Amino acid sequence: MAASPDTAFAYDTLIRGATVIDGSGAAARVADVALREGRIARIVDIDADGGDAEQRIASAAAADVIDAAGLVLAPGFIDVHTHDDTNVVRQPEMMPKLSQGVTTVVVGNCGISAAPVTLRGEPPDPMNLLGDADAFRYPSFAAYVDAIAAARPAVNVAALVGHTALRSNHLDRLDRAAGADEIAAMRAQLQEALDHGALGLSTGLAYANAFAAPTEEVLALAEPLAHAGALYATHLRSEFAEILDAMDEAFRIGRHARVPVVISHLKCAGVDNWGRSGAVLAALDAAQRWQPVGCDCYPYTASSSTLDLKQVTGDFDIMVTWSEAHPGMGGRLLADIAAEWQVDLHEAARRLQPAGAVYHCMEDADVDRILAHPATVIGSDGLPNDPLPHPRLWGAFPRVLGHYARDRELFPLTIAIAKMTGMSAERFGLAGRGFVREGHWADLVLFDAATIRDAATFTEPMQPAEGIAAVWVNGTLSWSRRRATGARAGRFLPRGEPAPAVADAIADT
């Protein structure tokens, strides 16, 4: 229903008769939901008989009316672990995320961020996952915030600051610890970012260009976080045999800085590590008694990153996704490449450098336990610049809803949605997001619970999900009928932004 120029409507959009799952974990209910000026202005529950017509929101009250009978209306999904830092500016349509119902991305994970960065040559590994040197144009965090505003991405953006990015700004080489003056310089840049709304600090201590940083370096760098109300997110120093020690290090940093800890993409990687998820989660539970600790997880048994010589093994399949030295090897198994070259796996990996890879390094039982844990929220960890990306880039969130919640019944749909919305918003301090509530921003996704599924595969990864009917970002219809509308209504979300007042949202209705 379209508005005529001389007609005044109470609402911009009315979503009628949707099965609302509000992001809190509460039971589903049927309701009419009205949007105005980017926010949820009114919600009217409907009883089992269809409700009193006089109590329901009239179709004539809205400029656009969506019949949502039989469909689920949920908060827009929040991807808490992304590497979309440069893509939100360079490819602001954000199709891989928008098409699966994601309305907010958190960038700057694993110690790598687009800002603040001043390069002296090519970006060091793994910062090269974000693009080549030309992609790093933001010497200050404020410059990055301005770039997002100018680009107008299709999704909202919240950002962490990467420890490796800071190290690359101030150290002459990254295979050593930072000195006192270098830590002071890094802290100054971190403080500038916090002053402009950064969510906190991230580290990627498993990577070679951060591994040399001792715990004391991170302790000192994390000290400004508490005053800003920020958090500490970490790609652990090890996700293999030493994972419990690495978790202890993360918890120690959080206690010292007096801030919440988020363990990124928690997993039990490597054949010798399979079956240890019970001990890993017990360690997380024990830490939660004394400090705020959580984790994120993606719903796959394969990881993806740069081709790391330390992770090369014959215990599981490793697929090369790209190689600068040998571009034609993308999409092939490392073992097949090594056999063709008549060399061992490590020599083949060395010849391919720099390169990317997918590691089939986990088992289903561990992924199930971690996904189902009450402290776990969902992040895709997708790599948008890979020529052959891991399918999690396009399919992570529908996979949770279809494969894990509906088909395998790992958890109820209400809990699955909470792990992708309300829990994520609360953990990362995204006020006014993550819930279907009056006064909240109208980041929403409408989907068919019976048909939603991820279509992306390891061989055909760039496939939009099925079952997503519509996506609104800040009240603007941005995805409908399996295609983008062309609207780009996302914005930068600073840490600690005040939530909109309910009274403001529903006034004069």
GROMACS .gro file of N, CA and C in nm, residues 120 167-168 170-178 182 209 212:
model
   45
  120ARG      N    1   5.368   0.113   0.664
  120ARG     CA    2   5.499   0.141   0.604
  120ARG      C    3   5.528   0.033   0.500
  167ARG      N    4   5.031  -0.232   1.697
  167ARG     CA    5   5.172  -0.271   1.694
  167ARG      C    6   5.238  -0.233   1.561
  168SER      N    7   5.166  -0.254   1.452
  168SER     CA    8   5.224  -0.224   1.321
  168SER      C    9   5.247  -0.074   1.302
  170HIS      N   10   5.364   0.126   1.539
  170HIS     CA   11   5.467   0.182   1.628
  170HIS      C   12   5.592   0.096   1.644
  171LEU      N   13   5.590  -0.030   1.601
  171LEU     CA   14   5.707  -0.115   1.616
  171LEU      C   15   5.780  -0.128   1.482
  172ASP      N   16   5.912  -0.128   1.487
  172ASP     CA   17   5.989  -0.144   1.364
  172ASP      C   18   5.980  -0.285   1.310
  173ARG      N   19   5.955  -0.381   1.398
  173ARG     CA   20   5.930  -0.518   1.356
  173ARG      C   21   5.839  -0.582   1.460
  174LEU      N   22   5.764  -0.684   1.417
  174LEU     CA   23   5.657  -0.737   1.500
  174LEU      C   24   5.692  -0.868   1.569
  175ASP      N   25   5.816  -0.912   1.557
  175ASP     CA   26   5.858  -1.037   1.623
  175ASP      C   27   5.925  -1.011   1.757
  176ARG      N   28   5.885  -0.902   1.822
  176ARG     CA   29   5.941  -0.869   1.953
  176ARG      C   30   5.834  -0.802   2.038
  177ALA      N   31   5.864  -0.788   2.167
  177ALA     CA   32   5.774  -0.717   2.258
  177ALA      C   33   5.786  -0.566   2.237
  178ALA      N   34   5.681  -0.495   2.265
  178ALA     CA   35   5.684  -0.349   2.259
  178ALA      C   36   5.753  -0.293   2.382
  182GLU      N   37   5.664   0.261   2.320
  182GLU     CA   38   5.574   0.209   2.216
  182GLU      C   39   5.437   0.175   2.275
  209ASN      N   40   5.254  -1.218   1.408
  209ASN     CA   41   5.286  -1.077   1.428
  209ASN      C   42   5.230  -1.020   1.559
  212ALA      N   43   5.464  -1.259   1.969
  212ALA     CA   44   5.578  -1.214   2.047
  212ALA      C   45   5.540  -1.115   2.156
   0.00000   0.00000   0.00000
